[in-house]
Amino acid sequence: MRGSVATLWDDEGNEYIDCGASFGVGNLGHCHPAVAEAIASQARELIHVGPTFGTPAKAAFTEKLLSVAPRNLRRVFLSNSGSEAVEAAIKFARASTGRTGIVAAMRGFHGRTMGALSATWRREFREPFEPLVPGFTHVPFNDIEALRKAVTPDTAAVILEAVQGEGGVHVASPEYLPAAREICDAAGALLILDEVQTGMGRTGRMFAIERWGVLPDLLTLAKSLAGGVPIGATLATEAVEQGFKGSHNSTFGGNPLACAAGTAALDVTVRERLWERADRLGTWAMDELRALDAPGVREVRGLGLIIGIELRGKAAPVLEALQEEGVIAIGGGSSVVRLLPPLVIPEEQWTRAIEALGRAMRNG
Ligand SMILES: Cc1ncc(COP(=O)(O)O)c(C=O)c1O
């Protein structure tokens, strides 16, 4: 298998438009030349060194990340995946507040390691591994009063996605995240925003949270952050760091290879203002899909280039029909077709993908 920009070829030479961006990793598409070059050049210099050493690659990446991050987040902890970024956020929240409770949202997805899984909602993901970590509760997403009731003097943090991706592309209401901020402040709890899937331009802003004008205490990033190389990042305020009692680390976290790739990926994203492209292509596609008025479609929703088409039936047959037409999309729950194309997808391919989706929905 090989890939270039938004195209994937399988071993038989079949060609696909990758509208899942390989589970949201490929904001820059496959094998972006700037990322490939950064990896090759760093690999000739230093691939790995223990996390106690600072490296120029890590310093450059941290500086670049902080230059685009919400202005209150000045501390960065680097790891290797979204789940690890969430684990770190949960640990930092508990160790910084001295409290244990974590409030998460129904339909939320935060990863599959034990702490991150405890914040994840879906029963099928959780049940085989119970008992999970104690202290987690779940409230209906976008329900401000339910959140207010769930946050207590023992709440260390509330963890939310601005757009629930895996849970079926549900967008937070304009009031929800500001209310979550106010509820956390009133209770002395921290607000963790999980932007593993929505970060780095996908929603039409560098970070989705910018649309709500809210500053979180902790922000988790991963997926496309290093242009396809495994990475996770947990950003925190100085206050969180100062309150932190304990130790946390990762052998590979902040390794020079991932950092060099990350700097290159962020450079391209910023230089090409890819969030603007995401906004434009996403708005166009959602208008097209809504105009189809297909009887099998319950709702089209999304933000920028994270789009969910909720069907009246199952998503699997539509996903299969699309793949036969050479378009890869992914599910989001059993009845939602989720599109997460590369932000750099050529317009001609994006148009073809939306046309194929239209045919699959009309026939589905
Ligand atoms: C919002 C969110 N958080 C966390 C994760 C977990 O990331 P990873 O699969 O890299 O551990 C995901 C993965 O889909 C995600 O969408």
CSV table of C-alpha atoms and ligand atoms in Angstrom, one decimal:
chain,number,residue,atom,x,y,z
A,1,MET,CA,0.0,0.0,0.0
A,2,ARG,CA,1.2,3.5,-0.7
A,3,GLY,CA,-0.2,7.0,-0.4
A,4,SER,CA,0.2,10.5,-1.7
A,5,VAL,CA,-1.8,13.6,-0.7
A,6,ALA,CA,-5.4,12.3,-0.5
A,7,THR,CA,-4.9,9.2,-2.6
A,8,LEU,CA,-4.2,5.7,-1.4
A,9,TRP,CA,-3.3,2.7,-3.6
A,10,ASP,CA,-3.8,-0.9,-2.3
A,11,ASP,CA,-1.5,-3.8,-3.2
A,12,GLU,CA,-3.6,-4.6,-6.3
A,13,GLY,CA,-3.1,-1.1,-7.6
A,14,ASN,CA,-6.7,0.1,-6.8
A,15,GLU,CA,-7.0,3.8,-6.2
A,16,TYR,CA,-9.0,5.4,-3.4
A,17,ILE,CA,-9.7,8.9,-2.2
A,18,ASP,CA,-8.9,8.8,1.5
A,19,CYS,CA,-11.8,10.8,3.1
A,20,GLY,CA,-11.0,9.3,6.5
A,21,ALA,CA,-7.5,10.7,6.4
A,22,SER,CA,-6.5,7.4,8.0
A,23,PHE,CA,-8.6,8.1,11.1
A,24,GLY,CA,-8.0,11.8,11.1
A,25,VAL,CA,-4.2,11.6,11.1
A,26,GLY,CA,-3.6,12.9,7.7
A,27,ASN,CA,-4.6,16.6,7.8
A,28,LEU,CA,-1.6,17.1,5.5
A,29,GLY,CA,-2.4,14.0,3.4
A,30,HIS,CA,-0.1,11.1,2.9
A,31,CYS,CA,3.7,11.5,2.7
A,32,HIS,CA,3.8,15.3,2.7
A,33,PRO,CA,7.2,16.2,1.2
A,34,ALA,CA,8.1,18.7,4.0
A,35,VAL,CA,7.3,16.1,6.6
A,36,ALA,CA,9.2,13.3,4.8
A,37,GLU,CA,12.2,15.5,4.3
A,38,ALA,CA,12.2,16.6,8.0
A,39,ILE,CA,12.0,12.9,9.1
A,40,ALA,CA,14.9,11.9,6.8
A,41,SER,CA,17.1,14.7,7.8
A,42,GLN,CA,16.4,14.2,11.6
A,43,ALA,CA,17.0,10.4,11.2
A,44,ARG,CA,20.5,11.1,9.9
A,45,GLU,CA,21.2,13.2,13.0
A,46,LEU,CA,19.5,11.6,16.0
A,47,ILE,CA,16.5,9.4,16.1
A,48,HIS,CA,16.0,8.9,19.8
A,49,VAL,CA,17.5,10.1,23.1
A,50,GLY,CA,16.0,9.7,26.6
A,51,PRO,CA,13.5,12.4,27.6
A,52,THR,CA,15.8,13.9,30.2
A,53,PHE,CA,17.9,15.4,27.4
A,54,GLY,CA,16.6,18.5,25.7
A,55,THR,CA,17.2,18.5,21.9
A,56,PRO,CA,17.0,21.3,19.3
A,57,ALA,CA,14.2,19.3,17.6
A,58,LYS,CA,12.2,19.2,20.8
A,59,ALA,CA,12.8,22.9,21.6
A,60,ALA,CA,11.9,24.0,18.1
A,61,PHE,CA,8.7,21.9,18.2
A,62,THR,CA,7.6,23.1,21.6
A,63,GLU,CA,8.2,26.7,20.6
A,64,LYS,CA,6.2,26.3,17.4
A,65,LEU,CA,3.3,24.6,19.2
A,66,LEU,CA,3.1,27.3,21.9
A,67,SER,CA,3.1,29.9,19.2
A,68,VAL,CA,-0.2,28.6,17.9
A,69,ALA,CA,-1.7,27.3,21.2
A,70,PRO,CA,-4.4,29.1,23.3
A,71,ARG,CA,-2.5,31.9,24.9
A,72,ASN,CA,-3.0,30.7,28.5
A,73,LEU,CA,-1.4,27.3,27.9
A,74,ARG,CA,2.4,27.6,28.3
A,75,ARG,CA,3.5,24.1,29.4
A,76,VAL,CA,3.8,21.1,27.0
A,77,PHE,CA,4.2,17.4,27.9
A,78,LEU,CA,4.9,15.2,24.9
A,79,SER,CA,3.9,11.6,24.5
A,80,ASN,CA,3.0,9.2,21.6
A,81,SER,CA,-0.7,9.0,21.1
A,82,GLY,CA,-4.1,10.5,21.9
A,83,SER,CA,-4.8,8.1,24.7
A,84,GLU,CA,-1.5,9.0,26.3
A,85,ALA,CA,-2.2,12.7,26.0
A,86,VAL,CA,-5.5,12.1,27.7
A,87,GLU,CA,-3.9,9.9,30.4
A,88,ALA,CA,-1.5,12.7,31.2
A,89,ALA,CA,-4.2,15.3,31.3
A,90,ILE,CA,-6.2,13.2,33.8
A,91,LYS,CA,-3.1,12.6,35.9
A,92,PHE,CA,-2.2,16.3,35.9
A,93,ALA,CA,-5.7,17.3,36.8
A,94,ARG,CA,-5.8,14.9,39.8
A,95,ALA,CA,-2.3,15.7,41.0
A,96,SER,CA,-2.8,19.4,40.6
A,97,THR,CA,-6.2,19.8,42.3
A,98,GLY,CA,-5.8,17.0,44.9
A,99,ARG,CA,-9.3,15.8,43.8
A,100,THR,CA,-10.3,12.6,42.1
A,101,GLY,CA,-13.6,13.2,40.2
A,102,ILE,CA,-13.6,13.4,36.4
A,103,VAL,CA,-16.8,14.3,34.6
A,104,ALA,CA,-17.0,13.3,30.9
A,105,ALA,CA,-19.8,13.4,28.4
A,106,MET,CA,-22.0,10.7,27.0
A,107,ARG,CA,-21.0,9.8,23.4
A,108,GLY,CA,-17.5,11.1,24.2
A,109,PHE,CA,-14.4,9.3,23.0
A,110,HIS,CA,-11.0,9.8,24.7
A,111,GLY,CA,-9.0,6.7,23.9
A,112,ARG,CA,-8.6,3.1,25.1
A,113,THR,CA,-6.0,2.9,27.8
A,114,MET,CA,-7.5,2.5,31.2
A,115,GLY,CA,-7.8,6.1,32.3
A,116,ALA,CA,-8.8,7.4,28.9
A,117,LEU,CA,-11.2,4.5,28.5
A,118,SER,CA,-12.8,5.4,31.8
A,119,ALA,CA,-13.6,8.8,30.2
A,120,THR,CA,-14.9,7.2,27.0
A,121,TRP,CA,-18.6,6.5,26.9
A,122,ARG,CA,-19.4,3.6,24.6
A,123,ARG,CA,-20.4,0.4,26.5
A,124,GLU,CA,-18.8,-2.0,24.0
A,125,PHE,CA,-15.4,-0.3,24.4
A,126,ARG,CA,-15.6,-0.4,28.2
A,127,GLU,CA,-17.4,-3.5,29.5
A,128,PRO,CA,-14.9,-6.2,28.7
A,129,PHE,CA,-12.3,-4.3,30.7
A,130,GLU,CA,-14.2,-3.4,33.8
A,131,PRO,CA,-13.7,-2.4,36.6
A,132,LEU,CA,-12.2,0.8,35.1
A,133,VAL,CA,-10.7,3.6,37.0
A,134,PRO,CA,-13.0,4.9,39.8
A,135,GLY,CA,-14.2,8.5,40.0
A,136,PHE,CA,-15.5,9.0,36.5
A,137,THR,CA,-19.1,10.1,35.7
A,138,HIS,CA,-20.8,10.8,32.4
A,139,VAL,CA,-23.4,13.4,31.7
A,140,PRO,CA,-25.5,14.1,28.5
A,141,PHE,CA,-23.5,16.2,26.0
A,142,ASN,CA,-24.8,19.8,25.6
A,143,ASP,CA,-26.9,19.7,28.7
A,144,ILE,CA,-25.6,22.6,30.9
A,145,GLU,CA,-27.8,21.8,33.9
A,146,ALA,CA,-26.7,18.2,34.0
A,147,LEU,CA,-23.1,19.3,34.0
A,148,ARG,CA,-23.7,21.8,36.7
A,149,LYS,CA,-25.2,19.1,38.9
A,150,ALA,CA,-22.4,16.6,38.2
A,151,VAL,CA,-19.6,18.9,39.1
A,152,THR,CA,-18.9,18.8,42.9
A,153,PRO,CA,-16.2,19.9,45.3
A,154,ASP,CA,-14.4,16.6,44.5
A,155,THR,CA,-14.3,17.2,40.8
A,156,ALA,CA,-10.7,17.5,39.5
A,157,ALA,CA,-11.8,18.1,35.9
A,158,VAL,CA,-14.4,18.1,33.3
A,159,ILE,CA,-13.2,16.6,30.0
A,160,LEU,CA,-15.0,17.4,26.7
A,161,GLU,CA,-14.6,17.4,23.0
A,162,ALA,CA,-15.8,20.5,21.1
A,163,VAL,CA,-17.0,18.2,18.4
A,164,GLN,CA,-17.6,14.6,19.4
A,165,GLY,CA,-15.9,12.8,16.5
A,166,GLU,CA,-16.0,9.1,17.2
A,167,GLY,CA,-19.4,9.5,18.9
A,168,GLY,CA,-21.0,10.6,15.6
A,169,VAL,CA,-19.9,14.2,14.9
A,170,HIS,CA,-21.9,16.1,17.5
A,171,VAL,CA,-21.0,19.8,17.8
A,172,ALA,CA,-21.1,21.6,21.2
A,173,SER,CA,-23.7,24.3,21.3
A,174,PRO,CA,-22.5,27.9,21.3
A,175,GLU,CA,-23.4,28.1,25.1
A,176,TYR,CA,-22.1,24.8,26.2
A,177,LEU,CA,-18.3,25.3,26.4
A,178,PRO,CA,-18.5,28.8,27.9
A,179,ALA,CA,-21.0,27.3,30.5
A,180,ALA,CA,-18.6,24.4,31.2
A,181,ARG,CA,-15.8,27.0,31.8
A,182,GLU,CA,-18.0,28.9,34.2
A,183,ILE,CA,-19.1,25.7,36.0
A,184,CYS,CA,-15.5,24.6,36.4
A,185,ASP,CA,-14.3,28.0,37.7
A,186,ALA,CA,-17.2,28.1,40.2
A,187,ALA,CA,-16.2,24.7,41.6
A,188,GLY,CA,-12.5,25.0,41.4
A,189,ALA,CA,-12.3,22.2,38.8
A,190,LEU,CA,-10.2,22.2,35.7
A,191,LEU,CA,-11.5,22.1,32.1
A,192,ILE,CA,-9.8,19.6,29.8
A,193,LEU,CA,-10.5,20.0,26.1
A,194,ASP,CA,-9.7,17.0,24.0
A,195,GLU,CA,-8.7,18.2,20.5
A,196,VAL,CA,-7.0,15.0,19.4
A,197,GLN,CA,-9.3,14.8,16.4
A,198,THR,CA,-10.4,18.4,16.0
A,199,GLY,CA,-7.1,20.1,16.4
A,200,MET,CA,-4.6,21.4,13.8
A,201,GLY,CA,-7.1,23.2,11.5
A,202,ARG,CA,-9.7,20.5,11.0
A,203,THR,CA,-12.7,22.4,12.1
A,204,GLY,CA,-11.9,25.7,10.3
A,205,ARG,CA,-9.8,27.1,13.1
A,206,MET,CA,-6.4,26.0,14.3
A,207,PHE,CA,-8.1,24.6,17.4
A,208,ALA,CA,-11.9,24.2,17.5
A,209,ILE,CA,-12.1,25.8,20.9
A,210,GLU,CA,-11.3,29.2,19.3
A,211,ARG,CA,-14.8,29.2,17.9
A,212,TRP,CA,-16.2,29.2,21.5
A,213,GLY,CA,-13.7,31.8,22.8
A,214,VAL,CA,-13.0,29.6,25.8
A,215,LEU,CA,-9.6,29.0,27.4
A,216,PRO,CA,-9.2,25.4,28.8
A,217,ASP,CA,-6.8,24.5,31.6
A,218,LEU,CA,-5.5,21.5,29.7
A,219,LEU,CA,-5.6,20.7,26.0
A,220,THR,CA,-4.9,17.3,24.4
A,221,LEU,CA,-3.6,16.8,20.9
A,222,ALA,CA,-2.3,13.9,18.8
A,223,LYS,CA,-3.4,12.4,15.4
A,224,SER,CA,-2.2,14.8,12.7
A,225,LEU,CA,0.1,16.8,15.0
A,226,ALA,CA,3.3,15.3,13.5
A,227,GLY,CA,2.1,14.8,9.9
A,228,GLY,CA,1.6,11.0,10.4
A,229,VAL,CA,4.3,10.2,12.9
A,230,PRO,CA,3.0,9.0,16.3
A,231,ILE,CA,2.8,11.8,18.8
A,232,GLY,CA,0.7,13.1,21.7
A,233,ALA,CA,0.8,16.4,23.4
A,234,THR,CA,-0.8,17.7,26.7
A,235,LEU,CA,-0.8,21.4,27.0
A,236,ALA,CA,-1.4,23.0,30.4
A,237,THR,CA,-1.4,26.3,32.2
A,238,GLU,CA,1.4,27.3,34.5
A,239,ALA,CA,-1.1,27.1,37.4
A,240,VAL,CA,-1.7,23.4,36.7
A,241,GLU,CA,2.0,22.8,36.5
A,242,GLN,CA,2.7,24.6,39.8
A,243,GLY,CA,0.0,22.6,41.6
A,244,PHE,CA,1.3,19.3,40.2
A,245,LYS,CA,2.7,16.9,42.8
A,246,GLY,CA,4.0,13.7,41.4
A,247,SER,CA,6.0,12.4,38.5
A,248,HIS,CA,5.0,11.5,34.9
A,249,ASN,CA,7.2,10.7,31.9
A,250,SER,CA,7.5,8.7,28.7
A,251,THR,CA,10.5,7.1,27.1
A,252,PHE,CA,9.6,8.1,23.6
A,253,GLY,CA,7.7,11.2,24.4
A,254,GLY,CA,9.3,14.2,22.7
A,255,ASN,CA,11.6,12.1,20.6
A,256,PRO,CA,13.5,14.1,18.0
A,257,LEU,CA,12.0,12.3,15.0
A,258,ALA,CA,8.4,13.0,16.0
A,259,CYS,CA,9.3,16.6,17.0
A,260,ALA,CA,11.1,17.3,13.7
A,261,ALA,CA,8.0,15.9,11.8
A,262,GLY,CA,5.7,18.0,14.1
A,263,THR,CA,7.6,21.2,13.4
A,264,ALA,CA,7.4,20.6,9.6
A,265,ALA,CA,3.6,19.8,9.9
A,266,LEU,CA,2.9,22.9,11.9
A,267,ASP,CA,4.9,25.0,9.6
A,268,VAL,CA,2.9,23.9,6.6
A,269,THR,CA,-0.4,24.2,8.4
A,270,VAL,CA,0.4,27.8,9.4
A,271,ARG,CA,2.0,28.9,6.2
A,272,GLU,CA,-0.9,27.6,4.1
A,273,ARG,CA,-3.5,28.6,6.6
A,274,LEU,CA,-5.1,25.2,6.1
A,275,TRP,CA,-7.9,25.9,8.6
A,276,GLU,CA,-9.3,28.4,6.1
A,277,ARG,CA,-9.3,25.7,3.4
A,278,ALA,CA,-11.1,23.3,5.9
A,279,ASP,CA,-13.7,25.9,6.5
A,280,ARG,CA,-14.4,26.6,2.9
A,281,LEU,CA,-14.4,23.0,1.6
A,282,GLY,CA,-16.4,21.8,4.6
A,283,THR,CA,-19.1,24.5,4.3
A,284,TRP,CA,-19.4,23.8,0.6
A,285,ALA,CA,-19.7,20.0,1.1
A,286,MET,CA,-22.3,20.3,3.9
A,287,ASP,CA,-24.4,22.6,1.7
A,288,GLU,CA,-24.2,20.1,-1.1
A,289,LEU,CA,-25.1,17.2,1.1
A,290,ARG,CA,-28.0,19.0,2.8
A,291,ALA,CA,-29.4,20.0,-0.6
A,292,LEU,CA,-29.6,16.4,-1.7
A,293,ASP,CA,-32.5,16.0,0.7
A,294,ALA,CA,-32.1,12.2,0.5
A,295,PRO,CA,-34.8,10.3,2.4
A,296,GLY,CA,-32.3,8.0,4.0
A,297,VAL,CA,-30.5,10.9,5.7
A,298,ARG,CA,-31.6,12.1,9.1
A,299,GLU,CA,-29.1,15.0,9.5
A,300,VAL,CA,-25.8,16.4,8.1
A,301,ARG,CA,-23.7,18.1,10.7
A,302,GLY,CA,-20.1,19.2,11.3
A,303,LEU,CA,-17.6,21.9,11.5
A,304,GLY,CA,-15.0,22.5,8.7
A,305,LEU,CA,-13.7,19.2,7.5
A,306,ILE,CA,-15.2,17.0,10.2
A,307,ILE,CA,-18.6,16.0,8.8
A,308,GLY,CA,-21.1,13.5,9.9
A,309,ILE,CA,-24.0,12.2,7.9
A,310,GLU,CA,-26.5,10.6,10.2
A,311,LEU,CA,-28.6,8.0,8.3
A,312,ARG,CA,-31.9,6.4,9.2
A,313,GLY,CA,-30.3,3.0,8.7
A,314,LYS,CA,-26.8,1.5,9.2
A,315,ALA,CA,-23.7,3.3,7.9
A,316,ALA,CA,-21.9,0.1,6.9
A,317,PRO,CA,-23.6,-0.5,3.6
A,318,VAL,CA,-23.0,3.1,2.5
A,319,LEU,CA,-19.4,2.9,3.6
A,320,GLU,CA,-19.0,-0.3,1.4
A,321,ALA,CA,-20.8,1.3,-1.6
A,322,LEU,CA,-18.4,4.3,-1.3
A,323,GLN,CA,-15.4,2.0,-1.1
A,324,GLU,CA,-16.5,0.3,-4.3
A,325,GLU,CA,-16.6,3.8,-5.9
A,326,GLY,CA,-13.1,4.4,-4.7
A,327,VAL,CA,-13.9,6.6,-1.7
A,328,ILE,CA,-12.8,5.7,1.9
A,329,ALA,CA,-15.0,7.2,4.6
A,330,ILE,CA,-15.3,6.0,8.2
A,331,GLY,CA,-18.1,5.4,10.7
A,332,GLY,CA,-19.0,7.3,13.8
A,333,GLY,CA,-21.3,5.1,15.8
A,334,SER,CA,-23.4,2.6,13.8
A,335,SER,CA,-25.5,5.1,11.8
A,336,VAL,CA,-23.1,7.9,11.0
A,337,VAL,CA,-20.9,8.2,7.9
A,338,ARG,CA,-17.9,10.4,9.0
A,339,LEU,CA,-15.7,12.4,6.6
A,340,LEU,CA,-12.3,13.6,7.8
A,341,PRO,CA,-10.5,14.3,4.5
A,342,PRO,CA,-7.0,15.7,4.4
A,343,LEU,CA,-7.2,19.5,4.6
A,344,VAL,CA,-5.0,19.5,1.5
A,345,ILE,CA,-7.4,17.3,-0.6
A,346,PRO,CA,-7.5,18.6,-4.2
A,347,GLU,CA,-10.9,20.2,-4.9
A,348,GLU,CA,-11.5,17.9,-7.9
A,349,GLN,CA,-11.1,14.8,-5.7
A,350,TRP,CA,-13.3,16.4,-2.9
A,351,THR,CA,-16.0,17.1,-5.5
A,352,ARG,CA,-15.8,13.5,-6.8
A,353,ALA,CA,-16.0,12.2,-3.2
A,354,ILE,CA,-19.1,14.2,-2.4
A,355,GLU,CA,-20.8,13.2,-5.7
A,356,ALA,CA,-20.1,9.5,-4.9
A,357,LEU,CA,-21.5,10.1,-1.4
A,358,GLY,CA,-24.6,11.6,-3.0
A,359,ARG,CA,-25.1,8.5,-5.2
A,360,ALA,CA,-24.6,6.2,-2.3
A,361,MET,CA,-27.1,8.0,-0.1
A,362,ARG,CA,-29.7,8.3,-2.8
A,363,ASN,CA,-29.4,4.5,-3.5
A,364,GLY,CA,-29.1,3.6,0.2
B,1,LIG,C1,-11.0,12.9,20.7
B,1,LIG,C2,-10.1,11.7,20.8
B,1,LIG,N1,-9.4,11.6,21.9
B,1,LIG,C3,-8.5,10.5,22.1
B,1,LIG,C4,-8.3,9.6,21.1
B,1,LIG,C5,-7.4,8.5,21.2
B,1,LIG,O1,-6.3,8.6,20.4
B,1,LIG,P1,-5.3,7.4,20.0
B,1,LIG,O2,-6.1,6.4,19.2
B,1,LIG,O3,-4.2,8.0,19.3
B,1,LIG,O4,-4.9,6.8,21.3
B,1,LIG,C6,-9.1,9.7,19.9
B,1,LIG,C7,-8.9,8.7,18.8
B,1,LIG,O5,-9.8,8.6,17.9
B,1,LIG,C8,-10.0,10.8,19.8
B,1,LIG,O6,-10.7,11.0,18.7
